[in-house]
CSV table of C-alpha atoms in Angstrom, one decimal:
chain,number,residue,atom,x,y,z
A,1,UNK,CA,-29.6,-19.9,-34.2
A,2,UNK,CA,-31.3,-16.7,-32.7
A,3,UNK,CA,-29.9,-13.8,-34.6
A,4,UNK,CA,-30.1,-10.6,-32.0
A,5,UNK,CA,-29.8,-7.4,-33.2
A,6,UNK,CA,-30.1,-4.1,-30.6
A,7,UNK,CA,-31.2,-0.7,-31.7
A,8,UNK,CA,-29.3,1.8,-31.0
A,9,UNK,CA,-27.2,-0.1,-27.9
A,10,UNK,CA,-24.7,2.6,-27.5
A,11,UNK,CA,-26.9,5.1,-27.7
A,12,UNK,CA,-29.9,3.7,-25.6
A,13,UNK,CA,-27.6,2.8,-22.4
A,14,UNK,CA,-29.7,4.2,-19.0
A,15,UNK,CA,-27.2,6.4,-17.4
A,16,UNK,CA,-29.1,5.8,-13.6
A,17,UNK,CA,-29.0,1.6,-14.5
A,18,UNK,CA,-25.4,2.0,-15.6
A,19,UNK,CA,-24.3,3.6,-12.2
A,20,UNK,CA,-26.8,1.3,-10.2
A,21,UNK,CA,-24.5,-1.6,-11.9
A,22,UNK,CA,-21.1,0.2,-11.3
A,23,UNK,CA,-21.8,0.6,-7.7
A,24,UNK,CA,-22.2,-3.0,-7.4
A,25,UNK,CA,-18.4,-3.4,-7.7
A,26,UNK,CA,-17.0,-0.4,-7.0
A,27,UNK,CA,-16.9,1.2,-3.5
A,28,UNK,CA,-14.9,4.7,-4.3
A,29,UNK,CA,-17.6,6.7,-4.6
A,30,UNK,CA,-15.3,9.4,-5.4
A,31,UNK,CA,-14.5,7.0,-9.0
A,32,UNK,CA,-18.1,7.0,-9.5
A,33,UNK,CA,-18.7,10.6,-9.7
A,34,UNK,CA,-16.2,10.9,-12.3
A,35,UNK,CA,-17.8,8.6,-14.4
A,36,UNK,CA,-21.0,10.2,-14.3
A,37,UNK,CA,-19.2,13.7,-15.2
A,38,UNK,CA,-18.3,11.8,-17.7
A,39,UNK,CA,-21.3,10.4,-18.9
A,40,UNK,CA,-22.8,14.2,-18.2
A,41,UNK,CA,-20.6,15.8,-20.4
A,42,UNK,CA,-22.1,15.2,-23.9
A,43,UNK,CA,-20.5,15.2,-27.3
A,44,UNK,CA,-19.3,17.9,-29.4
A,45,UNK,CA,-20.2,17.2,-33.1
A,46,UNK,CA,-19.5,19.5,-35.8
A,47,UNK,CA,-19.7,22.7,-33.2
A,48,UNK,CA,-23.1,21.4,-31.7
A,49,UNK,CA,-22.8,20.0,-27.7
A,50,UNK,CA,-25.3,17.4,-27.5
A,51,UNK,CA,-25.9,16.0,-24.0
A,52,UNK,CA,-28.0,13.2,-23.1
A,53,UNK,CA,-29.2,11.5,-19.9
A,54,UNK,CA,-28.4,8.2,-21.9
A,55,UNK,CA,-26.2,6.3,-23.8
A,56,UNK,CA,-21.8,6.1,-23.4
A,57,UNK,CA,-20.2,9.1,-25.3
A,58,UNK,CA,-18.9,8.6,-28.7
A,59,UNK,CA,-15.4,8.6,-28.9
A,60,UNK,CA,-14.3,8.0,-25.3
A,61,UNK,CA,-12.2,5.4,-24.4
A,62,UNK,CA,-14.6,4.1,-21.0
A,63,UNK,CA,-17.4,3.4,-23.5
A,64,UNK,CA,-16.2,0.2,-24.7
A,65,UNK,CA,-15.9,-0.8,-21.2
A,66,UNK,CA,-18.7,0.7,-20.0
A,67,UNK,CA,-21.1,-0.5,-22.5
A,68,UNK,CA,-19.8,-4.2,-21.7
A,69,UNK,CA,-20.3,-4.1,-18.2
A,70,UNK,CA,-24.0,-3.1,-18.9
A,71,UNK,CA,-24.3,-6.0,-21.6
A,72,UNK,CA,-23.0,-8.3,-18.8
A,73,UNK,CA,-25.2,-7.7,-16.2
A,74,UNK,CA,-28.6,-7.5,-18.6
A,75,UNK,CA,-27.7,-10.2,-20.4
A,76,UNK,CA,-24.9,-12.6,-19.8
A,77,UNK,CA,-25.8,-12.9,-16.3
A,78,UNK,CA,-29.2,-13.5,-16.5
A,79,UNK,CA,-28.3,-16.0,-19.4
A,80,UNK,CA,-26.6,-18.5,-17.7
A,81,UNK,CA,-28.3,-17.9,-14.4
A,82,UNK,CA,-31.9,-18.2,-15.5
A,83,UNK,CA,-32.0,-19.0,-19.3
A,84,UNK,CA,-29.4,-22.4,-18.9
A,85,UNK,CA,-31.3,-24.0,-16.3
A,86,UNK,CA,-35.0,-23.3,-17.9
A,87,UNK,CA,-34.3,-24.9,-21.3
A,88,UNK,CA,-34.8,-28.4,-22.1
A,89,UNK,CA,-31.8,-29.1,-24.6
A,90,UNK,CA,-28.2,-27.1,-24.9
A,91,UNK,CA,-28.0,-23.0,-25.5
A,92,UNK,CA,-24.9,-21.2,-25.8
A,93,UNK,CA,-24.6,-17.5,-26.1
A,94,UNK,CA,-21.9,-16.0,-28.7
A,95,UNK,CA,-21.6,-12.3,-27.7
A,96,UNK,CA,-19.2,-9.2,-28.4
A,97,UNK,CA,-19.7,-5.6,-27.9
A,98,UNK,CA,-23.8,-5.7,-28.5
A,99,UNK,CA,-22.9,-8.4,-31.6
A,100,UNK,CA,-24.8,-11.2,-30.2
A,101,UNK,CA,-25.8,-14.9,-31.4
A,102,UNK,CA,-28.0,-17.7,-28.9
A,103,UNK,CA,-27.7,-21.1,-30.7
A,104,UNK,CA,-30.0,-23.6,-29.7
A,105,UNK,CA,-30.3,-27.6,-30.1
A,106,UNK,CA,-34.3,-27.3,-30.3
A,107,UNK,CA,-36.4,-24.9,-31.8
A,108,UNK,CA,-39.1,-24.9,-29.0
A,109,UNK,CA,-35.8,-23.5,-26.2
A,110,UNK,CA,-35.3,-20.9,-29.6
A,111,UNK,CA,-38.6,-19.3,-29.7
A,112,UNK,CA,-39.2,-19.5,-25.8
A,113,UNK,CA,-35.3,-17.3,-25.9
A,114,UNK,CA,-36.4,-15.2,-28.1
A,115,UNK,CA,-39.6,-13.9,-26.6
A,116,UNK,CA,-38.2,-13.5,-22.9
A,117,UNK,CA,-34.7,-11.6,-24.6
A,118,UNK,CA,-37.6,-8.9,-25.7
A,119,UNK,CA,-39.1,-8.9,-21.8
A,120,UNK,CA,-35.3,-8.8,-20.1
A,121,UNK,CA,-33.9,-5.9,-22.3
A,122,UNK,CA,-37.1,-3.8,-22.0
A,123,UNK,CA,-35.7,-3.9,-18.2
A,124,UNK,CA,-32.9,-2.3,-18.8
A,125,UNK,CA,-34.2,0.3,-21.4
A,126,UNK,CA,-32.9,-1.8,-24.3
A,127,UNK,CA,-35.1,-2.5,-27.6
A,128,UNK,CA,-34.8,-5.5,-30.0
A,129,UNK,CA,-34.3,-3.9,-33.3
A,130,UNK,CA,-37.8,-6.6,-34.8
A,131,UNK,CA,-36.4,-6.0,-38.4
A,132,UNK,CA,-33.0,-8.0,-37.9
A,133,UNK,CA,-33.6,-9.7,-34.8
A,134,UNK,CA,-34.9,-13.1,-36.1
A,135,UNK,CA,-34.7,-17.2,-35.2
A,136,UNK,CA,-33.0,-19.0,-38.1
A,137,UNK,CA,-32.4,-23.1,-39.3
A,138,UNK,CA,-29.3,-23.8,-38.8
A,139,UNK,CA,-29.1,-27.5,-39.0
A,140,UNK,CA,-26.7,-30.0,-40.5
A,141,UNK,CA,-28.6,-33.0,-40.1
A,142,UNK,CA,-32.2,-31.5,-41.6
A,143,UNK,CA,-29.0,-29.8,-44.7
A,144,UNK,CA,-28.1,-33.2,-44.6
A,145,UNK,CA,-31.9,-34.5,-46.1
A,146,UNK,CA,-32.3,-31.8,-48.1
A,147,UNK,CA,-33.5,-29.1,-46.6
A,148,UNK,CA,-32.2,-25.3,-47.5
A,149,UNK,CA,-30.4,-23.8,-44.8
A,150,UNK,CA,-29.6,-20.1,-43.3
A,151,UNK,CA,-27.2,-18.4,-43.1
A,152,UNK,CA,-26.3,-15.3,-40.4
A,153,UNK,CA,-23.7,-12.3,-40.0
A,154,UNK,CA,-21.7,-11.9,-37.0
A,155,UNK,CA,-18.7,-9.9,-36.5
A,156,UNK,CA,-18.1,-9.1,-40.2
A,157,UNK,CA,-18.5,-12.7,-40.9
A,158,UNK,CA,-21.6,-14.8,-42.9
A,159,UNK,CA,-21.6,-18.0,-41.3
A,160,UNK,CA,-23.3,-20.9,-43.4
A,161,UNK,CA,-23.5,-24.8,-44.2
A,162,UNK,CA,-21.5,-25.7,-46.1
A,163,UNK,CA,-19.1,-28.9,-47.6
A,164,UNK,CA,-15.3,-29.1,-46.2
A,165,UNK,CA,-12.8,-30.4,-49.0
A,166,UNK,CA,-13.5,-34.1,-47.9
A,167,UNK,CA,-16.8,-33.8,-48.7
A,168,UNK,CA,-18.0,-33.4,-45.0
A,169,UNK,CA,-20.8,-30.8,-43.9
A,170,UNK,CA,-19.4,-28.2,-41.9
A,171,UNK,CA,-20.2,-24.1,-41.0
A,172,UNK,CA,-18.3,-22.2,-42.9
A,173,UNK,CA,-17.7,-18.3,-43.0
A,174,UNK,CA,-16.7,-15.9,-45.5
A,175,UNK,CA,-17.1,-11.8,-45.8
A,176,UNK,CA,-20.4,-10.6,-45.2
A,177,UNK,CA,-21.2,-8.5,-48.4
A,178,UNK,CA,-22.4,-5.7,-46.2
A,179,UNK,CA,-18.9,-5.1,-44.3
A,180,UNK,CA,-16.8,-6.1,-48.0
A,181,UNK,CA,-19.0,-3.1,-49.6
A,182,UNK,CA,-18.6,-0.9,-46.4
A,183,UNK,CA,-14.4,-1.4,-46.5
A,184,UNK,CA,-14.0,-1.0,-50.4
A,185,UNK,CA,-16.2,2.5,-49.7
A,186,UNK,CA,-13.9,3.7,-47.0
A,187,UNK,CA,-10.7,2.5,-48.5
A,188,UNK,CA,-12.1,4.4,-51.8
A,189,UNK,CA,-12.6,7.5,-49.9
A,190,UNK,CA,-9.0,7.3,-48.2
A,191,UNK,CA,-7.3,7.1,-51.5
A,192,UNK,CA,-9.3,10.2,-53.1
A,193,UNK,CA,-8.5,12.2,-49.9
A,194,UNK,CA,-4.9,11.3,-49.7
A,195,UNK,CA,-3.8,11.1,-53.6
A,196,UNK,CA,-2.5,14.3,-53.9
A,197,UNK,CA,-1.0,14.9,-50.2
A,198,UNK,CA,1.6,12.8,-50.5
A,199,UNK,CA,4.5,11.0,-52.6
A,200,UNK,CA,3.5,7.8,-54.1
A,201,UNK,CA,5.6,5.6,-51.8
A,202,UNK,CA,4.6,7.0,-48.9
A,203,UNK,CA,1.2,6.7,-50.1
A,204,UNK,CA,1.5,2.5,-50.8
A,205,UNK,CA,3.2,1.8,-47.9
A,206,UNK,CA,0.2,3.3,-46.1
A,207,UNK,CA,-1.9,1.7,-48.6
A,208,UNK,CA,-0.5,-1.9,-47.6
A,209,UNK,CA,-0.7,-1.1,-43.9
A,210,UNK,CA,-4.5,-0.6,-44.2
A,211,UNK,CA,-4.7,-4.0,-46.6
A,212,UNK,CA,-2.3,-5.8,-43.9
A,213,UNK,CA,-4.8,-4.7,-41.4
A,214,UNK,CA,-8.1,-5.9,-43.4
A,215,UNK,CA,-6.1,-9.6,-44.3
A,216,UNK,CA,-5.0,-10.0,-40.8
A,217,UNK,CA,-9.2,-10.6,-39.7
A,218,UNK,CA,-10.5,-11.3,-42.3
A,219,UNK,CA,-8.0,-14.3,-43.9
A,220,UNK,CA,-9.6,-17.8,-41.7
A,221,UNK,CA,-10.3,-20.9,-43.0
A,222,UNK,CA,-12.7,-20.3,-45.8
A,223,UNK,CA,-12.8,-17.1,-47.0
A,224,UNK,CA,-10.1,-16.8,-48.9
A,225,UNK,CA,-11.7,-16.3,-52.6
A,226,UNK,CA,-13.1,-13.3,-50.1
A,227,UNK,CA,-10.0,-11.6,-49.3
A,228,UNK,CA,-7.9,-12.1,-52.6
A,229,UNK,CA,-11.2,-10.8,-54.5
A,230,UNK,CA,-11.0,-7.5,-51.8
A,231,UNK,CA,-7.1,-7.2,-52.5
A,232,UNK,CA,-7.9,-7.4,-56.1
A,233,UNK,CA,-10.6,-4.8,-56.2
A,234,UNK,CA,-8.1,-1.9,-53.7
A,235,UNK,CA,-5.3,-2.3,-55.5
């Protein structure tokens, strides 16, 4: 498994690139220019208007979009138009938003991946954040003779080897401790803003909205010691 990690991708977007890319599809040029306005028009953050000739601005609800499409084009595309057909054994690419896994079947196709990734984001203004980005074992035969394993985060999730209720060797998934810490931190800071603002039932039904919310994505096959230890420590 090749465990990408992008610096900064939202911030690090190449306005000129983006358009180049937009124009591609769309034809109303008159569209266009009102997404570069909008791409022009900076953020306002605690009084300060900072404008940028790059990355999609915080808070709007075309960054999402925009962002994807730019993701597409640098990397899905050239994935499964030039990375497919140059590797020996099976790749598959795992992406959302700039969260991004490449597993592999060989470790050779891995390491070849990994060092052309760098070359095809530097295209398109993008950096490889070298910290996080890393190639990692992920195998259940070589778990299966005895060799230790890795595990790696994606989505919220820690995916790792490990043995089904039958006994069988399967990935499993559970919390990764960085989001569980980051959601007990802002549910902590929610109930010391909100304590005194309201009546106590207003307050728990709110309270069980947010804990509905977190149990919703985070209760899969797996990680349920996870999510009844995160009830236990909110409530």
């Amino acid at each position: 498994m090749i465990d990408v990690d992008i610096a900064n991708f939202f911030g690090t977007i190449d306005h000129e690139k983006l358009v180049k890319l937009l124009r591609m599809k769309i034809k109303d040029e008159r569209f266009v220019r009102y997404i570069i306005r909008m791409l022009r028009s900076g953020v306002l953050s605690d009084g300060d208007l900072r404008v940028s000739d790059e990355g999609t601005p915080q808070g709007s609800i075309a960054s999402p979009i925009l962002a994807n499409i730019f993701a597409h084009y640098a990397i899905d595309e050239w994935f499964e138009k030039v990375v497919r057909s140059c590797c020996q054994e099976a790749v598959a690419i795992h992406r959302y938003a700039d969260d991004l896994v490449i597993s592999c079947n060989s470790k050779e196709d891995a390491d070849r991946i990994l060092k052309t990734l760098e070359k095809r984001l530097d295209r398109f203004s993008l950096k490889l954040n070298q910290e996080k980005t890393k190639a990692i074992s992920f195998s259940k035969n070589q778990a299966k003779l005895g060799v230790r394993q890795d595990s790696f985060d994606y989505l919220g999730f820690s995916f790792y080897l490990g043995k089904s209720r039958n006994g069988t060797l399967v990935p499993r998934l559970k919390t990764s401790k960085k989001r569980y810490h980051e959601k007990l931190k802002k549910l902590t800071h929610w109930c010391r803003k909100r304590r005194n603002t309201a009546k106590l039932r207003i307050l728990w039904a709110e309270f069980c909205s947010k804990l509905r919310g977190h149990n919703q994505y985070y209760a899969v096959s797996f990680n349920g010691p996870m999510v009844e230890r995160f009830n236990h420590r909110a409530i």
